[in-house]
XYZ file of C-alpha atoms in Angstrom:
687
model
C 0.000 0.000 0.000
C 1.489 3.371 -1.104
C 1.413 6.554 1.044
C -1.335 8.165 -1.006
C -3.679 5.230 -0.429
C -2.881 5.399 3.277
C -3.688 9.109 3.259
C -6.888 8.559 1.323
C -7.925 5.860 3.763
C -7.339 8.249 6.696
C -9.329 10.988 4.952
C -12.226 8.584 4.350
C -12.165 7.758 8.033
C -12.255 11.406 8.934
C -15.214 12.088 6.591
C -17.158 8.907 7.239
C -20.035 10.752 8.966
C -21.708 14.146 8.881
C -20.312 15.113 12.259
C -16.845 13.986 11.200
C -17.060 16.059 8.043
C -18.151 19.072 10.055
C -15.144 18.470 12.314
C -12.788 18.445 9.308
C -14.355 21.633 7.992
C -13.925 23.247 11.419
C -10.286 22.170 11.456
C -9.820 23.685 8.003
C -11.339 26.987 9.168
C -9.500 27.333 12.483
C -6.438 29.171 10.982
C -8.779 31.451 9.057
C -10.817 32.236 12.175
C -7.706 32.902 14.239
C -5.738 35.036 11.769
C -8.719 36.481 9.939
C -10.541 37.768 13.010
C -7.387 39.195 14.577
C -6.276 40.927 11.380
C -9.830 42.158 10.788
C -9.967 43.651 14.271
C -6.555 45.287 13.833
C -6.707 46.058 10.145
C -5.872 49.805 10.530
C -6.382 51.028 14.107
C -4.421 54.221 13.443
C -7.040 55.327 10.915
C -9.655 55.260 13.690
C -7.697 57.340 16.216
C -9.916 60.297 15.364
C -12.622 58.483 17.380
C -10.479 58.320 20.536
C -11.583 61.121 22.912
C -8.798 63.428 24.089
C -8.801 66.789 25.846
C -6.670 69.878 25.319
C -6.650 72.782 27.760
C -4.741 76.050 27.462
C -4.219 78.295 30.487
C -1.540 80.275 28.630
C -1.707 84.023 29.313
C 0.434 84.921 26.303
C 3.438 87.241 26.202
C 4.603 90.435 24.476
C 7.882 90.268 22.535
C 10.533 93.006 22.447
C 9.219 94.361 19.162
C 5.696 94.687 20.563
C 4.352 91.571 18.824
C 1.863 89.460 20.757
C 2.742 85.765 21.285
C -0.126 83.389 22.135
C 1.595 80.062 21.563
C -0.695 78.106 23.905
C -3.872 78.995 22.024
C -2.109 78.322 18.726
C -1.040 74.830 19.854
C -4.513 74.022 21.150
C -6.192 75.192 17.941
C -3.768 73.201 15.797
C -4.449 70.037 17.792
C -8.204 70.459 17.443
C -7.923 71.241 13.726
C -5.642 68.252 13.104
C -8.473 65.808 13.991
C -5.754 63.278 14.906
C -7.964 62.392 17.892
C -11.456 63.378 18.962
C -10.107 66.523 20.586
C -12.185 68.512 23.069
C -11.059 72.062 23.918
C -11.966 72.342 27.614
C -10.675 73.906 30.813
C -7.770 72.315 32.625
C -10.025 71.212 35.505
C -12.433 69.523 33.087
C -9.545 67.872 31.263
C -8.027 66.375 34.436
C -11.423 65.227 35.723
C -12.210 63.683 32.340
C -8.958 61.678 32.292
C -9.615 60.540 35.865
C -13.149 59.225 35.194
C -12.383 57.888 31.698
C -14.241 60.513 29.676
C -10.979 61.309 27.901
C -8.197 58.844 27.139
C -5.562 61.481 27.887
C -5.244 65.258 28.132
C -2.739 67.896 27.006
C -2.582 70.870 29.400
C -0.665 74.034 28.484
C 0.380 76.063 31.604
C -0.058 79.821 32.113
C 3.617 80.674 31.498
C 3.953 78.741 28.210
C 4.328 81.795 25.908
C 6.326 83.743 28.510
C 8.813 80.868 28.795
C 9.165 80.693 25.026
C 9.719 84.461 24.822
C 12.367 84.354 27.576
C 15.034 83.332 25.044
C 14.934 86.877 23.605
C 16.119 88.235 26.997
C 18.982 85.706 27.202
C 17.240 84.127 30.220
C 16.064 80.936 28.516
C 13.433 78.766 30.208
C 11.992 75.594 28.791
C 8.270 75.818 28.170
C 6.318 72.898 29.612
C 3.397 70.945 28.233
C 1.632 68.614 30.676
C 0.520 65.212 29.388
C -2.073 63.763 31.764
C -2.644 60.020 31.239
C -4.416 57.206 33.025
C -3.284 53.684 32.189
C -6.520 52.426 33.667
C -8.212 53.816 30.544
C -5.791 52.079 28.154
C -2.023 51.708 28.226
C -1.740 52.378 24.485
C -3.295 55.829 24.917
C -0.286 56.803 27.044
C 2.005 55.844 24.173
C -0.206 57.739 21.732
C -0.203 60.776 24.022
C 3.592 60.728 24.160
C 3.635 60.701 20.360
C 1.317 63.726 20.310
C 3.554 65.567 22.776
C 6.567 64.888 20.572
C 4.707 66.350 17.590
C 3.651 69.396 19.655
C 7.212 69.858 20.846
C 8.559 69.613 17.294
C 5.942 72.085 16.033
C 6.611 74.595 18.813
C 10.377 74.173 18.467
C 10.067 74.842 14.744
C 7.943 77.948 15.364
C 10.272 79.258 18.088
C 13.357 78.522 15.998
C 11.812 80.301 13.011
C 10.926 83.339 15.151
C 14.360 83.391 16.786
C 16.093 83.020 13.425
C 13.997 85.857 11.970
C 14.923 88.121 14.873
C 18.562 87.095 14.517
C 18.533 87.958 10.806
C 16.809 91.274 11.554
C 19.639 91.902 13.995
C 22.133 91.197 11.201
C 20.378 93.784 9.034
C 20.481 96.327 11.833
C 24.145 95.595 12.491
C 24.878 96.005 8.774
C 23.037 99.341 8.701
C 24.724 100.554 11.887
C 28.124 99.548 10.547
C 27.318 101.450 7.354
C 26.482 104.506 9.456
C 29.707 103.954 11.404
C 31.675 103.849 8.143
C 30.056 107.141 7.062
C 30.829 108.604 10.483
C 34.433 107.437 10.186
C 34.606 109.172 6.797
C 33.346 112.394 8.354
C 35.766 111.917 11.230
C 38.590 111.588 8.699
C 37.595 114.908 7.094
C 37.257 116.564 10.508
C 40.635 115.246 11.615
C 42.203 116.664 8.457
C 40.678 120.074 9.240
C 41.736 119.745 12.871
C 45.275 118.853 11.842
C 45.432 121.905 9.526
C 44.037 124.116 12.300
C 46.497 122.629 14.775
C 49.373 123.492 12.415
C 48.144 127.094 12.191
C 47.582 127.202 15.933
C 51.104 125.930 16.479
C 52.487 128.766 14.319
C 50.319 131.330 16.129
C 51.324 129.942 19.518
C 54.973 130.180 18.554
C 54.459 133.799 17.396
C 52.606 134.556 20.630
C 55.383 133.004 22.696
C 57.965 135.082 20.805
C 55.970 138.301 21.339
C 55.475 137.480 25.001
C 59.213 136.969 25.388
C 59.806 140.395 23.803
C 57.193 141.854 26.140
C 58.983 140.253 29.083
C 62.333 141.772 27.982
C 60.745 145.248 27.507
C 58.995 145.014 30.867
C 62.327 144.127 32.513
C 63.968 147.157 30.885
C 61.075 149.367 32.001
C 61.472 148.072 35.530
C 65.208 148.910 35.463
C 64.563 152.410 34.035
C 61.907 153.143 36.631
C 64.365 152.035 39.313
C 66.825 154.609 38.031
C 64.041 157.236 37.888
C 63.126 156.494 41.519
C 66.775 156.939 42.487
C 66.918 160.304 40.609
C 63.649 161.419 42.143
C 65.021 160.602 45.563
C 68.048 162.719 44.857
C 65.778 165.461 43.484
C 63.728 165.378 46.656
C 66.843 165.613 48.748
C 68.108 168.520 46.670
C 64.742 170.266 46.772
C 64.680 169.903 50.537
C 68.129 171.365 50.762
C 67.060 174.147 48.427
C 64.111 174.978 50.569
C 66.247 174.962 53.668
C 68.901 177.121 51.989
C 66.379 179.620 50.750
C 65.031 179.813 54.243
C 68.475 180.424 55.527
C 68.997 182.897 52.664
C 65.897 184.660 53.608
C 67.043 184.927 57.234
C 70.484 185.883 56.290
C 69.996 188.451 53.682
C 72.953 190.287 54.947
C 75.312 187.638 53.665
C 73.544 187.346 50.324
C 76.255 188.809 48.067
C 78.790 186.310 49.256
C 76.445 183.358 48.960
C 74.744 184.150 45.640
C 77.746 182.966 43.756
C 77.542 179.595 45.518
C 73.777 179.520 44.934
C 74.220 180.162 41.234
C 76.705 177.289 41.032
C 74.446 174.946 42.994
C 71.433 175.926 40.917
C 73.392 175.218 37.766
C 74.272 171.713 39.081
C 70.680 171.062 40.017
C 69.500 172.184 36.593
C 72.007 169.895 34.929
C 70.921 166.903 37.083
C 67.274 167.643 36.461
C 67.911 167.831 32.769
C 69.571 164.432 32.810
C 66.645 163.015 34.812
C 64.182 164.590 32.376
C 66.035 162.981 29.456
C 65.841 159.617 31.219
C 62.144 160.229 31.927
C 61.530 160.996 28.253
C 63.277 157.803 27.200
C 61.245 155.792 29.725
C 58.056 157.501 28.519
C 58.951 156.632 24.919
C 59.577 152.971 25.806
C 56.294 152.834 27.771
C 54.399 154.379 24.842
C 55.947 151.893 22.411
C 55.191 148.982 24.759
C 51.564 150.049 25.110
C 51.243 150.423 21.338
C 52.804 147.007 20.723
C 50.614 145.266 23.295
C 47.487 146.862 21.795
C 48.603 146.058 18.225
C 49.353 142.392 19.040
C 45.993 141.786 20.756
C 43.633 141.416 17.746
C 46.066 139.367 15.586
C 46.709 137.089 18.540
C 42.980 136.520 19.113
C 42.471 135.882 15.392
C 45.331 133.357 15.337
C 43.964 131.553 18.395
C 40.511 131.421 16.837
C 41.954 130.107 13.586
C 43.899 127.530 15.596
C 40.639 126.006 16.729
C 40.401 127.422 20.274
C 36.849 127.748 21.402
C 35.265 130.924 22.794
C 35.890 129.888 26.390
C 39.609 129.445 25.825
C 39.847 132.716 23.820
C 37.976 134.538 26.577
C 40.479 133.203 29.125
C 43.393 134.494 27.016
C 41.636 137.860 26.491
C 41.120 138.154 30.237
C 44.815 137.645 30.812
C 45.600 140.143 28.027
C 43.162 142.627 29.571
C 45.031 142.339 32.852
C 48.372 142.864 31.119
C 46.960 145.798 29.084
C 45.562 147.389 32.245
C 48.925 147.122 33.977
C 50.675 148.546 30.895
C 48.165 151.440 30.669
C 48.565 152.226 34.357
C 52.327 152.070 34.114
C 52.345 154.214 30.934
C 50.113 156.838 32.572
C 52.362 157.065 35.566
C 55.479 157.109 33.391
C 54.015 159.870 31.213
C 53.026 161.851 34.304
C 56.458 161.362 35.824
C 58.079 162.428 32.538
C 55.948 165.581 32.452
C 56.899 166.315 36.067
C 60.541 165.721 35.259
C 60.287 168.043 32.254
C 58.715 170.696 34.401
C 61.330 170.041 37.069
C 64.134 170.391 34.534
C 62.613 173.598 33.192
C 62.200 174.928 36.712
C 65.708 173.942 37.661
C 66.991 175.759 34.586
C 65.023 178.766 35.485
C 66.377 178.523 39.038
C 69.862 178.346 37.703
C 69.180 181.330 35.453
C 67.577 183.184 38.293
C 70.402 182.274 40.637
C 72.787 183.549 38.121
C 70.703 186.636 37.613
C 70.476 186.871 41.363
C 74.178 186.616 41.643
C 74.457 189.176 38.937
C 71.734 191.250 40.391
C 72.083 190.768 44.064
C 70.426 194.052 44.883
C 67.257 192.828 43.153
C 67.406 189.374 44.790
C 66.408 190.471 48.235
C 62.947 191.338 47.130
C 62.533 187.916 45.480
C 64.020 185.823 48.251
C 60.628 185.313 49.750
C 59.260 184.108 46.358
C 62.264 181.780 45.869
C 61.750 180.271 49.294
C 58.138 179.568 48.432
C 59.145 178.036 45.055
C 61.760 175.850 46.736
C 59.219 174.523 49.133
C 56.869 173.736 46.265
C 59.754 172.021 44.471
C 60.458 169.993 47.573
C 56.835 168.935 47.834
C 56.623 168.179 44.070
C 59.754 166.087 44.133
C 58.325 164.174 47.070
C 55.182 163.466 45.022
C 57.333 162.547 42.026
C 59.321 160.145 44.148
C 56.174 158.542 45.536
C 54.648 158.184 42.034
C 57.816 156.746 40.617
C 57.980 154.224 43.434
C 54.381 153.155 42.670
C 55.251 152.983 38.961
C 58.312 150.922 39.811
C 56.201 148.457 41.780
C 53.752 148.183 38.816
C 56.659 147.717 36.430
C 57.892 144.834 38.633
C 54.487 143.185 38.467
C 54.421 143.827 34.727
C 57.832 142.194 34.366
C 56.830 139.148 36.400
C 53.476 138.845 34.565
C 55.182 139.152 31.193
C 57.686 136.437 32.207
C 54.821 134.181 33.354
C 52.918 134.876 30.120
C 56.042 134.021 28.109
C 56.315 130.712 29.988
C 52.608 130.063 29.346
C 53.110 130.869 25.670
C 55.913 128.312 25.528
C 53.639 125.734 27.234
C 50.824 126.604 24.820
C 53.100 126.154 21.818
C 54.364 122.834 23.225
C 50.820 121.652 23.993
C 49.603 122.523 20.510
C 52.596 120.647 19.103
C 51.605 117.585 21.153
C 48.011 118.097 20.007
C 49.135 118.068 16.387
C 51.190 114.889 16.942
C 48.177 113.278 18.625
C 45.938 114.333 15.745
C 48.391 112.714 13.321
C 48.231 109.440 15.270
C 44.446 109.764 15.511
C 44.230 110.250 11.732
C 46.303 107.084 11.208
C 44.080 105.143 13.629
C 40.956 106.539 11.981
C 42.109 105.275 8.588
C 42.526 101.784 10.037
C 39.154 102.120 11.808
C 37.454 103.127 8.568
C 39.003 100.177 6.724
C 38.061 97.637 9.404
C 34.530 99.029 9.741
C 34.072 98.738 5.981
C 35.306 95.127 6.100
C 32.970 94.379 9.003
C 30.021 95.969 7.211
C 30.694 93.904 4.077
C 31.093 90.730 6.170
C 27.735 91.099 7.977
C 24.811 89.591 5.994
C 22.136 91.996 4.805
C 19.258 89.762 3.678
C 16.125 91.081 2.048
C 12.741 90.491 3.667
C 12.094 87.544 1.349
C 15.525 86.044 2.005
C 15.121 86.537 5.754
C 11.731 84.803 5.732
C 13.068 81.916 3.652
C 16.192 81.437 5.783
C 14.195 81.693 9.039
C 11.785 78.989 7.831
C 14.706 76.778 6.810
C 16.437 77.239 10.183
C 13.172 76.595 12.012
C 12.550 73.390 10.052
C 15.911 72.459 8.504
C 15.115 68.839 7.643
C 12.515 67.607 5.201
C 11.774 63.906 5.352
C 11.240 62.400 1.938
C 9.560 59.066 2.600
C 10.889 56.264 0.465
C 10.285 52.608 1.191
C 11.695 49.613 -0.629
C 8.745 47.591 0.617
C 5.555 48.921 2.229
C 2.992 47.036 4.283
C 0.503 49.871 4.207
C -1.506 49.271 7.394
C -1.008 47.932 10.887
C -2.948 44.791 10.006
C -0.842 44.178 6.912
C 2.294 44.619 9.008
C 1.144 41.877 11.426
C -0.247 39.575 8.726
C 2.936 37.483 8.156
C 3.218 36.793 11.868
C -0.424 35.871 12.425
C -0.678 33.866 9.192
C 2.363 31.786 10.272
C 0.964 31.409 13.783
C -2.466 30.464 12.380
C -0.888 27.790 10.147
C 0.892 26.331 13.188
C -2.326 26.332 15.197
C -4.151 24.828 12.233
C -1.553 22.083 11.952
C -1.666 21.517 15.718
C -5.437 21.026 15.898
C -5.360 18.572 12.976
C -3.787 15.951 15.186
C -6.708 16.175 17.569
C -8.540 14.055 14.974
C -5.915 12.733 12.596
C -3.872 9.665 13.611
C -0.173 10.325 13.069
C 0.510 6.772 11.936
C -1.893 4.212 10.495
C -2.321 1.288 12.892
C -3.184 -0.938 10.002
C -0.015 0.001 8.163
C 2.078 -0.576 11.293
C 0.606 -4.051 11.676
C 1.694 -5.051 8.182
C 5.049 -5.330 6.541
C 4.591 -1.909 5.010
C 7.833 0.072 4.742
C 8.277 2.651 7.499
C 8.830 5.554 5.117
C 5.544 4.835 3.351
C 3.758 4.588 6.669
C 5.230 7.913 7.775
C 4.384 9.648 4.477
C 0.880 8.218 4.547
C 0.334 9.567 8.054
C 1.698 12.975 6.945
C -0.182 13.370 3.644
C -3.642 13.181 5.155
C -3.208 16.246 7.427
C -1.241 17.915 4.620
C -4.320 17.829 2.441
C -6.391 19.530 5.119
C -3.509 21.956 5.812
C -3.422 22.948 2.142
C -7.129 23.707 2.311
C -6.450 25.757 5.427
C -3.753 27.659 3.525
C -5.939 28.418 0.511
C -8.906 29.541 2.600
C -6.657 31.645 4.852
C -5.033 33.340 1.848
C -8.442 34.067 0.329
C -9.664 35.748 3.502
C -6.453 37.759 3.997
C -6.049 38.886 0.405
C -9.657 39.289 -0.677
C -11.962 39.751 2.324
C -9.550 41.861 4.386
C -8.064 43.496 1.259
C -4.504 43.294 2.555
C -1.885 44.129 -0.096
C -0.078 41.124 -1.625
C 2.740 41.848 -4.077
C 3.159 38.238 -5.362
C -0.180 36.398 -4.881
C 0.778 33.133 -6.592
C 4.117 32.914 -4.794
C 2.393 33.675 -1.489
C -0.091 30.826 -2.048
C 2.726 28.430 -2.852
C 4.863 29.620 0.070
C 1.953 29.406 2.539
C 1.237 25.897 1.287
C 4.889 24.928 1.787
C 4.888 26.410 5.276
C 1.779 24.385 6.063
C 3.502 21.222 4.780
C 6.485 21.937 7.023
C 4.483 22.756 10.150
C 2.287 19.684 9.649
C 5.450 17.590 9.242
C 6.959 18.956 12.484
C 3.820 18.387 14.537
C 3.331 15.017 12.846
C 6.839 14.006 13.876
C 6.253 15.075 17.488
C 2.923 13.298 17.665
C 4.237 10.154 15.912
C 7.360 9.901 18.043
C 6.120 11.080 21.456
C 2.380 10.706 21.259
C 0.488 12.828 23.783
C 3.735 14.322 25.080
C 4.647 15.286 21.527
C 1.345 17.094 21.074
C 1.986 19.001 24.314
C 5.506 19.843 23.147
C 3.973 21.150 19.911
C 1.974 23.596 21.985
C 5.079 24.570 23.978
C 7.073 24.944 20.763
C 4.361 27.297 19.442
C 4.680 29.474 22.535
C 8.485 29.562 22.171
C 8.170 30.625 18.527
C 5.483 33.145 19.433
C 7.945 35.115 21.594
C 11.143 34.518 19.595
C 10.181 34.651 15.911
C 10.217 38.502 15.786
C 6.726 38.826 14.357
C 5.906 42.123 16.051
C 8.999 43.961 17.335
C 12.441 43.550 15.708
C 14.134 40.390 16.936
C 17.147 42.475 18.033
C 14.981 43.794 20.893
C 14.623 40.306 22.373
C 16.663 39.141 25.375
C 19.906 37.422 24.426
C 18.642 33.816 25.019
C 15.590 34.404 22.823
C 17.770 35.989 20.119
C 19.641 32.687 19.910
C 16.335 30.788 19.694
C 15.134 33.195 16.978
C 17.610 31.817 14.447
C 16.666 28.132 14.925
C 12.838 28.082 14.921
C 10.946 27.510 11.647
C 8.374 30.252 12.217
C 11.197 32.873 11.914
C 11.772 31.884 8.302
C 8.054 31.505 7.553
C 7.441 35.107 8.724
C 10.464 36.446 6.823
C 9.423 34.781 3.566
C 5.817 35.998 3.857
C 6.956 39.570 4.516
C 9.094 39.661 1.410
C 6.454 38.021 -0.816
C 3.589 40.172 0.489
C 5.422 43.537 0.580
C 7.416 43.120 -2.641
C 10.954 43.231 -1.192
C 14.067 41.482 -2.487
C 13.121 37.821 -3.038
C 16.634 36.376 -2.836
C 16.420 35.732 0.962
C 13.206 33.729 0.306
C 15.395 30.955 -1.092
C 17.173 30.752 2.270
C 13.806 30.677 4.037
C 12.635 27.860 1.785
C 15.912 26.018 2.326
C 15.631 26.183 6.125
C 11.951 25.168 6.046
C 12.818 22.329 3.681
C 15.467 21.218 6.168
C 12.851 21.181 8.956
C 10.499 19.275 6.606
C 13.063 16.596 5.782
C 14.140 16.331 9.420
C 10.548 16.007 10.573
C 9.734 13.304 7.966
C 12.902 11.474 9.001
C 11.775 11.511 12.657
C 8.323 10.323 11.564
C 9.911 7.450 9.590
C 12.008 6.434 12.593
C 8.915 6.562 14.762
C 6.995 4.347 12.265
C 9.791 1.798 12.322
C 9.916 1.831 16.110
C 6.168 1.510 16.556
C 5.978 -1.606 14.416
C 6.830 -3.387 17.687
C 3.873 -3.431 20.090
C 4.425 -3.098 23.799
C 2.026 -3.127 26.747
C 2.669 0.591 27.215
C 1.481 1.311 23.658
C -1.594 -0.848 24.128
C -2.502 1.004 27.343
C -0.679 4.389 27.444
C -0.368 6.366 30.706
C -1.516 9.585 28.985
C -3.768 9.954 25.957
C -4.888 13.030 24.063
């Protein structure tokens, strides 16, 4: 008897009655019910998130930026969430939102605090604070809503960060424009400074020349004042002698008057003395005239130098305050010179009158000597004149002493002014040197400012807007997938189809006998017995595969890139799984069926059907590479999503290895069970 006849015999046994046929049909539909219902329930849950109730509350008070713009980021975020319709958003108060999450009215809530906009605006004051968004969740509602809420918060954070970055970048670029404009104004100012420094340097040169001329004139004034002081000293000495002589004259005339009797003898001596006095007075008068001439010249020179000096100082760039200070000093000097000149002129006039009087006295004395008889009558008049001369010489001496004191002050003031003129000339020279250095530094400043202005960006409004948007959102994601599942259900389909085929193969052996008892009792070859026991459930498994594919591809409308290849691959997977469970059941009986269930659980957690297998613990990662469901899932993914099909050959090779190994174990079991033992006749455990 060949394996096909054995399989047909087992199928006839399984369909011998109506109830048995219904059982076979149920077995054929179990994978479809398991995978179909699960994939139907989870076909595209993300598309229905708009039905999940969520709350958003904004307590944000807003903020005012430096430029006066109003920032209401909280209201903007809340409105965008509501408009997005990503969930069934409800814009409520914060109290209502928290109460709703607590009692289950809302799955989660997003609460925006009062200081949200103010914290965002704080970056403009260089006192940055992170703005907070409160995500209120309640895992008692559903754990997945917490994960969804975290995703929403990430999107809100990215949106706000983009908006804040765009605003900050725009303000930064506006700052660049302002800096560029200010640097341009600074360059223009440096150009004007250069022109002003050139004028100042020219004025300083003229001022230096004027200061040097002033210093020279002041030195001459100092020399003339010193000479005047010396001359007035000599005049004081002469006046003192004149006063002494006048006093003697007055005394002599008094004596003459009292001693008229001796007049003839004394007139000769009087005439000689009068002649000497006249000569001395004449010399003093000459000196007084010379002093008066020098004083007149000095006064004329000081007056003549005043206006040119003021003009030169004004041309040199001195302001009105400084010129007024110099004029005040010149006024003082001019006043002293005028006073001294007046006194000198008065003294000169007195000396001239004194000289004339002395001459007349000498003439009179001589006439008196010559005309002694006539002198007696005039002795009284001469005595009076001598007394007046004595008093006048005393006044002359006093005036000359005052003039001498003024001349000393004039000399000292002129010397001080000369020293000040030298200091002024030196200071203006230093000023000119400093202006030269300043002009050199200004040229470098102008050059560097121009370079800085050209280096600072000056974007237009359109450029600034474009750059700010790019900085705020610098990365654009261009989705590109080599293979796309499309929906959540399609992504899980390979895993649940493989798991359903395993479950379908597992439940087959609740009714199907792994090995034919009749064949074991004969001399039938073990390999034929094993194949016969395998082919019967394979037939039902193939039906399971076809029905399951029809439901997945047609009823659930999941995308399938290679339909024919998927059907063939699913059928091959079913053959392999049936062979593995057949081997376990044939070799170990009830224990083998239990191990098949355990093996399913191990593959369920290690095959990597949901999360990437790299996320598994290390022991399960090792198991991942040696279980058949790993390769069934990988092959289905590539055939359904349209990826590179080359790895499918490896999947088929590994599954074929499991198939051959399982059939080998089944053959060994058939050979072993040809020998009947009491334990086989009455097993300890039966399923």
